[in-house]
Structure formats: C-alpha cells, structure tokens
Amino acid sequence: MTQEQSYKKAVNLLSRARTDKGFLASASDITNYKRVWARDGVICGLAALLDGDLSLTETFKNTLTTLAENQHELGHIPSNVFFIEKDKVEVSFGGLAGRVDTISWFIIGICNYAHLTNNLSFAEKLKAKMDKGLKLLEAWEFNNNHLIYVPRSGNWADEYITEGHIFYDQVLRLWALKCVNSLFPNKEYQTKIDIVTEKLTGNYRKTNYSNPFHPNAYKKLKKEKFWMASINPSGYQTMFDALGNSIALLIGLGAIDFQEEIINYSENLRATLPLKLLPAFWEPIKENHEDWKLLENNCKYEFRNIPYEFHNGGTWQMVNGFYGMSLVKNHAEKAEDVLHQIKKINSVEQFKFYENFNSKTGNPTGVEYCTWSAAGEVALQQYILGKRLLA
C-alpha cells in the first residue's frame, strides 16, 4: 500500500462518516459514536479543510451549524448531538462532568472554516455565539485570574485524573482567541491574548516568574522539559500532556529554546516506545501510585485506563497528528517520520483506523474506524505539503 493509497483510505473514512448534520465520531455502528461530537467533528473538519474536498468541507460547515444551533443559552457548546429521529434530538453537554474544551474547538473550527474557504460571512453570522462562548470561559475562571478552572473529566481526557487549571484547556482557549482576533481584530481580544500568554508562560514551567498563581507549589516545582499538565489548589500535576504541549508548539507558545526542549523530550520518548509515537499522558499511573483510586473510579461504564492504554499512556493517532503538525516548520524530517508511524498503525488489520493503541504492546484498543484517527493522518500530510491553519 503506497502512501497515496493510505491517504485515500483516510479521506474515504471521513466520507463514510458524513451525514447531513455533520461528521460522526466513527463509521462503526456504535450508538455513542454515531453522534456529531464537538471536538471530534472540529478535528475532522480541520482535516477536511486542509484536504480541500468540497463535500467534506460542506460536512464541516454542517457540523459547526449543528453545534451552533444547539448552543446552551448560557454559552455552552454541546459535547455531542444525537439525532434520534428527524425531529427528535438528544443534546449532551457532558457525562460525569460538563465539557469545557468544546467551546474553544467550536471557535477554532468556525474561524478556520471562514479563513480557508474565504467565507467571512459564515463567521460573522456566528460571531455572537463565539463571543458568548468566550464570555462563559471567562466566567469559568471563577477568580478572574485568566486561567479557566476545569473539573476532572471536563475535556477530551474524560476518564483521566487531570483537574483544575489544566494546561491543555488554557492553550486551546488561547488558540481560539488568536483565531477570532485574526478575523475580527479587537483590542479586548488582544489584551486577553497577552495576559493569558503571560500567565501560561509564567505558571506552567519553573523559571524566575515573579507572580505565580500558586506561590507555595511553584516554589517546590522542579524544572521539566515540557509544560506542566495542570495547577490546582493542591499543587501541580506534572505528567507530560502530549496534546497540550503539541498545541502549544503549534501556536508558538513560549521561547524558541524551550520549544526545542519540548521537542527533544518528545523525540527521546518516542524513541523508547515500540510504536515510535507519543502517548497521550506520560508516565502511566499504576496500581501502586497514590492517584490510582482517582483513576480507577473515574469511569461511567467500564474501566479503560489500565497502564499504557487509553488516556493512561495510550497512543492516539489524533494526538500525534497535532504533534507532527507542530514539527513541520522546523523539523520536517521528524514530521515525516511521525506521519509514517501514524500510517502504520492506521493500516492495522486492513485499515481499521483504531481509536488508540497500547503503548507498551502495540496492540489496538478502542473503537474501529475512528474518524479523528484518520483526521490526524490527513491533517499532518497536508501540513507537510504546505497547507496551514490559523495559529
């Protein structure tokens, strides 16, 4: 199977998951994945924009329209929307906790759709909804300190243990602010961008920052070669968060030398693992760890976070797609290798596009024909070919 044939398989999977309401999370016949999900739909849509296929791009527009039409009156964007029948809709804003990251993905999606299709009027029509979402994110700071407070299970890692001022959610919101400011330049947006940037670069790594959010915890913090996963009232959660760090690299957060430290850490980690790809979080939490009970009890139906799987050290093609995209500008050869490794695992069992893999054994886990696994491949290949998102 050539690289071009592999790419066509990925695009074909996105096509198979199209509906007139938007992208589904999987082409498999699994009820929970036969929904228009906010983050899955936007990530698939970003890949569609980069590919340029008109039918896929239209599906992305429909995805964003579905989310916009079902926005909560307070500004929440649904976690997912399920069309039970033609006129019967089930809207979910989360499971054991509400979802915070959906608002930022929604805004990132709208702005990139408008930018890459040269259709500013679409963004103008949804501008009030984007602003309502941004205002709600500001309310979720709670203490007006410019960092969103996220409940455990409040984002894509919905069965993991991170909680509090989670770095991934902060940097995703920063990306959303940059996107909307690029289309609708505004002094208030820029001021917020500047303040959030300063808060992130000061608080999420050990430097000589003079105004840390949590002074006592900051004093005890050790220097690491990546951004910390979260800060909460109990202190720092210091595991490596691959998606948060990848998005930070993609939008150019932090000094160049520190960006290089993150990349060096990531490349060294990749080299130690059989799949040669980044795990979602590292290191895995094991049964003898003080946080094991938090992890073990954080599931609604079945426990999936055994060590080296799912969020607990599992490998996701979607996550590695964003990491590879962040490498393209200055590390093209490394980006090519990440793409090669993604294609290898997407092709397992005649291109099953599994949701994720066990990072220790290399065995597939999760749902088959997962659309954002295909999207990670499509988006990264298009980045290597020169396409770009607003960042």
XYZ file of C-alpha atoms in Angstrom:
391
model
C 0.000 0.000 0.000
C 1.585 3.283 -1.100
C 1.467 6.481 0.913
C -1.040 7.941 -1.537
C -3.309 4.896 -1.222
C -3.097 5.154 2.566
C -4.133 8.812 2.412
C -7.105 7.931 0.197
C -8.222 5.357 2.763
C -8.164 8.045 5.466
C -10.159 10.507 3.354
C -12.598 7.741 2.435
C -13.235 7.047 6.116
C -14.114 10.715 6.666
C -16.526 10.438 3.732
C -18.136 7.313 5.184
C -18.800 9.173 8.443
C -20.563 12.091 6.733
C -24.179 12.967 7.498
C -26.251 15.986 6.582
C -25.841 17.150 10.208
C -22.060 16.779 10.356
C -19.247 14.297 10.955
C -19.805 11.259 13.179
C -17.063 10.094 15.532
C -16.852 6.683 13.880
C -18.132 4.842 10.836
C -18.759 1.843 13.120
C -22.322 1.057 14.131
C -21.871 2.111 17.760
C -24.571 4.391 19.169
C -22.297 6.563 21.309
C -20.075 7.288 18.275
C -22.950 7.879 15.826
C -23.254 11.430 17.080
C -21.984 14.817 15.993
C -19.301 15.442 18.604
C -17.817 18.901 19.069
C -14.121 18.117 19.337
C -14.182 15.059 17.043
C -16.225 16.942 14.473
C -13.999 20.004 14.507
C -10.791 17.972 14.276
C -12.239 16.028 11.336
C -13.366 19.325 9.844
C -9.926 20.893 10.134
C -8.533 17.896 8.256
C -11.273 18.315 5.643
C -10.396 21.982 5.170
C -6.732 21.147 4.704
C -7.618 18.403 2.203
C -9.924 20.731 0.275
C -12.605 18.196 -0.712
C -15.790 20.235 -1.216
C -18.201 17.605 0.111
C -16.126 17.122 3.278
C -15.849 20.877 3.707
C -19.615 21.159 3.450
C -19.970 18.462 6.104
C -17.738 20.520 8.362
C -19.971 23.552 7.844
C -22.951 21.374 8.811
C -21.076 20.162 11.909
C -20.498 23.733 13.051
C -24.106 24.669 12.273
C -25.396 21.735 14.341
C -23.255 22.786 17.299
C -24.283 26.431 16.941
C -27.981 25.587 16.764
C -27.702 23.566 19.972
C -25.617 26.020 21.980
C -26.935 26.398 25.512
C -28.472 29.755 26.359
C -25.580 30.349 28.777
C -22.970 29.719 26.087
C -22.043 26.023 26.482
C -21.278 24.138 23.273
C -22.575 20.547 23.323
C -20.238 17.666 23.872
C -22.347 15.870 21.263
C -25.666 15.988 19.469
C -27.581 12.775 18.698
C -30.277 12.813 16.043
C -32.637 10.085 17.242
C -35.213 10.834 14.570
C -35.745 13.634 12.084
C -37.298 15.992 14.646
C -36.024 14.391 17.849
C -32.617 15.470 19.132
C -30.662 14.500 22.238
C -28.090 17.103 23.284
C -25.340 16.224 25.759
C -23.079 18.727 27.488
C -21.019 16.010 29.180
C -21.264 12.847 31.248
C -19.925 12.702 34.804
C -18.797 16.317 34.344
C -19.530 19.059 31.838
C -17.126 19.641 28.950
C -15.069 22.826 28.853
C -12.957 22.357 25.709
C -15.919 22.195 23.303
C -16.264 25.994 23.253
C -12.673 26.542 22.148
C -12.842 23.830 19.465
C -16.082 25.387 18.175
C -14.428 28.794 17.797
C -11.261 27.344 16.242
C -13.453 25.472 13.772
C -15.577 28.450 12.731
C -12.595 30.744 12.251
C -10.598 28.231 10.238
C -13.616 27.381 8.096
C -14.169 31.075 7.329
C -10.474 31.659 6.664
C -9.754 28.644 4.462
C -12.998 28.866 2.457
C -12.803 32.664 2.207
C -16.303 32.829 3.686
C -16.093 35.503 6.359
C -19.867 35.934 6.336
C -20.232 32.487 7.964
C -18.089 33.610 10.890
C -19.915 36.939 11.046
C -23.244 35.110 11.430
C -21.834 33.086 14.317
C -19.811 35.890 15.900
C -22.336 36.431 18.713
C -22.249 32.724 19.551
C -18.440 32.743 19.641
C -18.444 35.783 21.926
C -20.993 34.137 24.209
C -18.714 31.110 24.467
C -15.675 33.254 25.230
C -17.621 35.099 27.906
C -18.590 31.803 29.530
C -14.942 30.680 29.523
C -14.127 33.929 31.299
C -16.798 33.180 33.903
C -15.258 29.736 34.380
C -12.056 31.398 35.571
C -14.077 31.902 38.789
C -11.380 34.038 40.413
C -10.729 36.366 37.450
C -7.137 35.180 37.237
C -7.274 34.468 33.473
C -6.981 30.679 33.885
C -10.069 28.501 33.288
C -10.931 26.044 36.060
C -11.771 22.651 34.574
C -13.449 19.824 36.526
C -11.981 16.352 36.372
C -13.400 14.689 33.213
C -14.122 18.143 31.803
C -12.279 17.770 28.484
C -11.188 15.197 25.904
C -9.368 13.165 28.603
C -12.741 12.454 30.165
C -11.697 9.458 32.274
C -8.283 10.743 33.357
C -7.247 12.461 36.608
C -6.245 15.966 35.495
C -8.354 18.726 37.010
C -8.063 22.374 37.898
C -6.286 24.843 35.653
C -5.467 22.231 33.009
C -2.825 23.412 30.551
C -4.486 21.840 27.500
C -7.698 23.816 28.051
C -5.779 27.061 28.608
C -3.697 26.743 25.456
C -6.735 25.657 23.431
C -8.576 28.762 24.582
C -5.536 30.851 23.652
C -5.634 29.338 20.146
C -9.358 30.164 19.922
C -8.714 33.767 20.982
C -5.949 34.111 18.397
C -8.205 32.708 15.689
C -11.114 35.046 16.374
C -8.755 38.016 16.739
C -7.217 37.268 13.350
C -10.647 37.545 11.686
C -12.086 40.314 13.855
C -9.110 42.282 15.247
C -10.087 43.809 18.551
C -8.188 45.484 21.373
C -10.022 43.470 24.037
C -9.173 40.164 22.339
C -5.524 41.180 22.034
C -5.320 42.268 25.663
C -6.742 38.921 26.780
C -4.315 37.070 24.477
C -1.380 38.950 26.003
C -2.481 38.314 29.579
C -3.264 34.613 29.049
C 0.081 34.156 27.273
C 1.914 35.709 30.207
C 0.008 33.533 32.703
C 0.805 30.361 30.769
C 4.481 31.040 30.158
C 4.931 32.108 33.782
C 2.996 29.435 35.652
C 3.377 26.158 33.762
C 7.149 25.759 33.931
C 9.750 26.618 36.555
C 11.539 29.904 35.803
C 12.026 33.052 37.846
C 8.410 34.143 37.396
C 7.627 36.795 39.986
C 3.854 36.360 40.264
C 2.983 32.628 40.299
C -0.652 31.610 40.635
C 0.214 29.101 43.401
C 3.361 30.500 45.098
C 3.882 27.613 47.517
C 3.542 24.928 44.833
C 5.646 26.951 42.388
C 8.456 27.162 44.930
C 8.554 23.338 45.127
C 8.182 22.799 41.382
C 11.087 21.112 39.608
C 12.331 22.137 36.182
C 10.966 19.928 33.411
C 11.423 19.954 29.642
C 7.730 20.469 28.924
C 4.698 22.452 30.118
C 3.081 21.105 33.306
C -0.265 19.343 32.856
C -2.253 21.302 35.467
C -2.290 23.510 38.548
C -4.994 23.100 41.174
C -5.371 24.129 44.821
C -3.351 21.059 45.889
C -0.419 21.962 43.637
C 0.889 20.840 40.252
C 0.072 17.761 38.208
C 3.402 17.257 36.493
C 2.774 14.469 33.976
C 3.595 15.072 30.304
C 0.457 16.004 28.374
C 1.227 15.355 24.696
C -1.816 17.118 23.229
C -1.461 20.225 25.384
C 2.240 20.516 24.593
C 1.647 19.844 20.880
C -0.969 22.595 20.577
C 1.370 24.947 22.446
C 4.095 24.160 19.886
C 1.648 24.559 17.008
C 0.676 28.091 18.053
C 4.234 29.045 19.021
C 3.809 29.465 22.769
C 6.987 30.127 24.723
C 10.600 30.857 23.883
C 12.201 29.024 20.956
C 14.769 27.301 23.170
C 12.031 25.903 25.399
C 10.055 24.737 22.366
C 13.171 22.834 21.328
C 13.396 21.276 24.802
C 9.817 20.016 24.422
C 10.623 18.547 21.020
C 13.819 16.904 22.297
C 11.916 15.386 25.217
C 9.159 14.175 22.882
C 11.581 12.667 20.375
C 13.506 10.858 23.113
C 10.235 9.496 24.492
C 9.071 8.360 21.044
C 12.346 6.517 20.533
C 11.806 4.387 23.662
C 8.353 3.114 22.672
C 7.572 0.326 20.190
C 5.078 2.379 18.159
C 7.516 5.338 17.908
C 4.685 7.737 18.706
C 3.798 9.863 21.722
C 1.476 8.545 24.443
C -1.399 10.812 25.490
C -0.011 11.253 29.029
C 3.245 10.002 30.482
C 4.183 8.205 32.681
C 1.321 5.743 33.136
C -0.379 5.677 36.544
C -0.055 2.188 38.053
C -1.830 0.435 40.922
C 0.795 1.403 43.480
C 0.508 5.109 42.607
C -1.237 7.457 45.036
C -3.603 8.598 42.253
C -4.686 5.095 41.189
C -8.023 5.237 43.054
C -8.885 8.550 41.395
C -8.239 6.975 38.017
C -9.910 3.649 38.746
C -13.161 5.226 39.918
C -13.390 7.789 37.118
C -15.457 5.886 34.587
C -19.167 5.831 33.874
C -19.446 2.361 32.350
C -16.209 0.355 32.174
C -12.634 0.997 33.258
C -10.382 1.537 30.244
C -7.369 3.324 31.716
C -5.172 0.349 32.506
C -1.478 1.336 32.327
C -0.295 2.091 28.768
C -3.835 2.283 27.380
C -6.482 4.911 26.621
C -5.553 8.203 28.341
C -3.253 6.444 30.804
C -0.238 6.244 28.496
C -2.107 5.021 25.414
C -1.149 6.169 21.906
C -3.638 8.205 19.852
C -3.107 8.973 16.173
C -5.096 12.200 16.611
C -2.708 13.465 19.289
C 0.316 12.586 17.168
C -1.210 14.335 14.185
C -1.085 17.626 16.102
C 2.427 16.862 17.321
C 3.579 16.192 13.761
C 1.928 19.399 12.524
C 3.885 21.347 15.136
C 7.149 19.870 13.807
C 6.656 20.743 10.140
C 8.069 24.271 10.231
C 11.477 23.497 11.749
C 11.748 19.706 11.873
C 10.383 18.417 8.584
C 12.136 15.040 8.741
C 10.741 14.337 12.203
C 7.250 15.312 11.000
C 7.614 12.877 8.085
C 8.537 10.105 10.498
C 5.543 10.831 12.733
C 3.294 10.645 9.659
C 4.890 7.351 8.647
C 4.232 5.878 12.094
C 0.621 7.111 12.121
C 0.030 5.490 8.727
C 1.474 2.226 10.037
C -0.975 1.935 12.909
C -3.946 3.314 10.953
C -3.379 0.467 8.484
C -3.507 -2.284 11.132
C -5.991 -5.057 10.240
C -6.662 -3.771 6.736
C -7.074 -0.125 7.756
C -9.295 -0.394 10.823
C -8.274 3.127 11.985
C -8.454 2.142 15.647
C -9.110 4.863 18.225
C -5.868 4.257 20.141
C -3.179 1.691 20.912
C -1.422 0.175 23.898
C 1.922 1.977 24.005
C 3.738 -0.997 25.553
C 2.420 -3.921 23.498
C 1.448 -2.047 20.336
C -1.969 -3.738 20.356
C -5.004 -1.794 19.087
C -7.641 -0.641 21.591
C -10.786 1.417 21.389
C -13.297 1.806 18.597
C -12.632 0.824 14.981
C -12.960 3.242 12.049
C -12.459 6.228 14.341
C -12.675 9.369 12.234
C -10.226 11.519 14.114
C -7.606 8.787 13.752
C -7.995 9.321 10.003
C -8.088 13.099 10.501
C -4.717 13.058 12.281
C -3.155 11.467 9.207
C -4.909 13.747 6.709
C -4.124 16.990 8.546
C -0.453 16.128 9.074
C 0.064 15.066 5.460
C -1.468 18.331 4.247
C 0.734 20.324 6.654
C 3.783 18.620 5.198
C 2.524 19.606 1.737
C 2.345 23.255 2.817
C -1.242 23.835 3.970
C -1.774 25.771 7.212
C -4.444 26.514 9.804
C -4.908 29.814 11.611
C -2.497 29.647 14.515
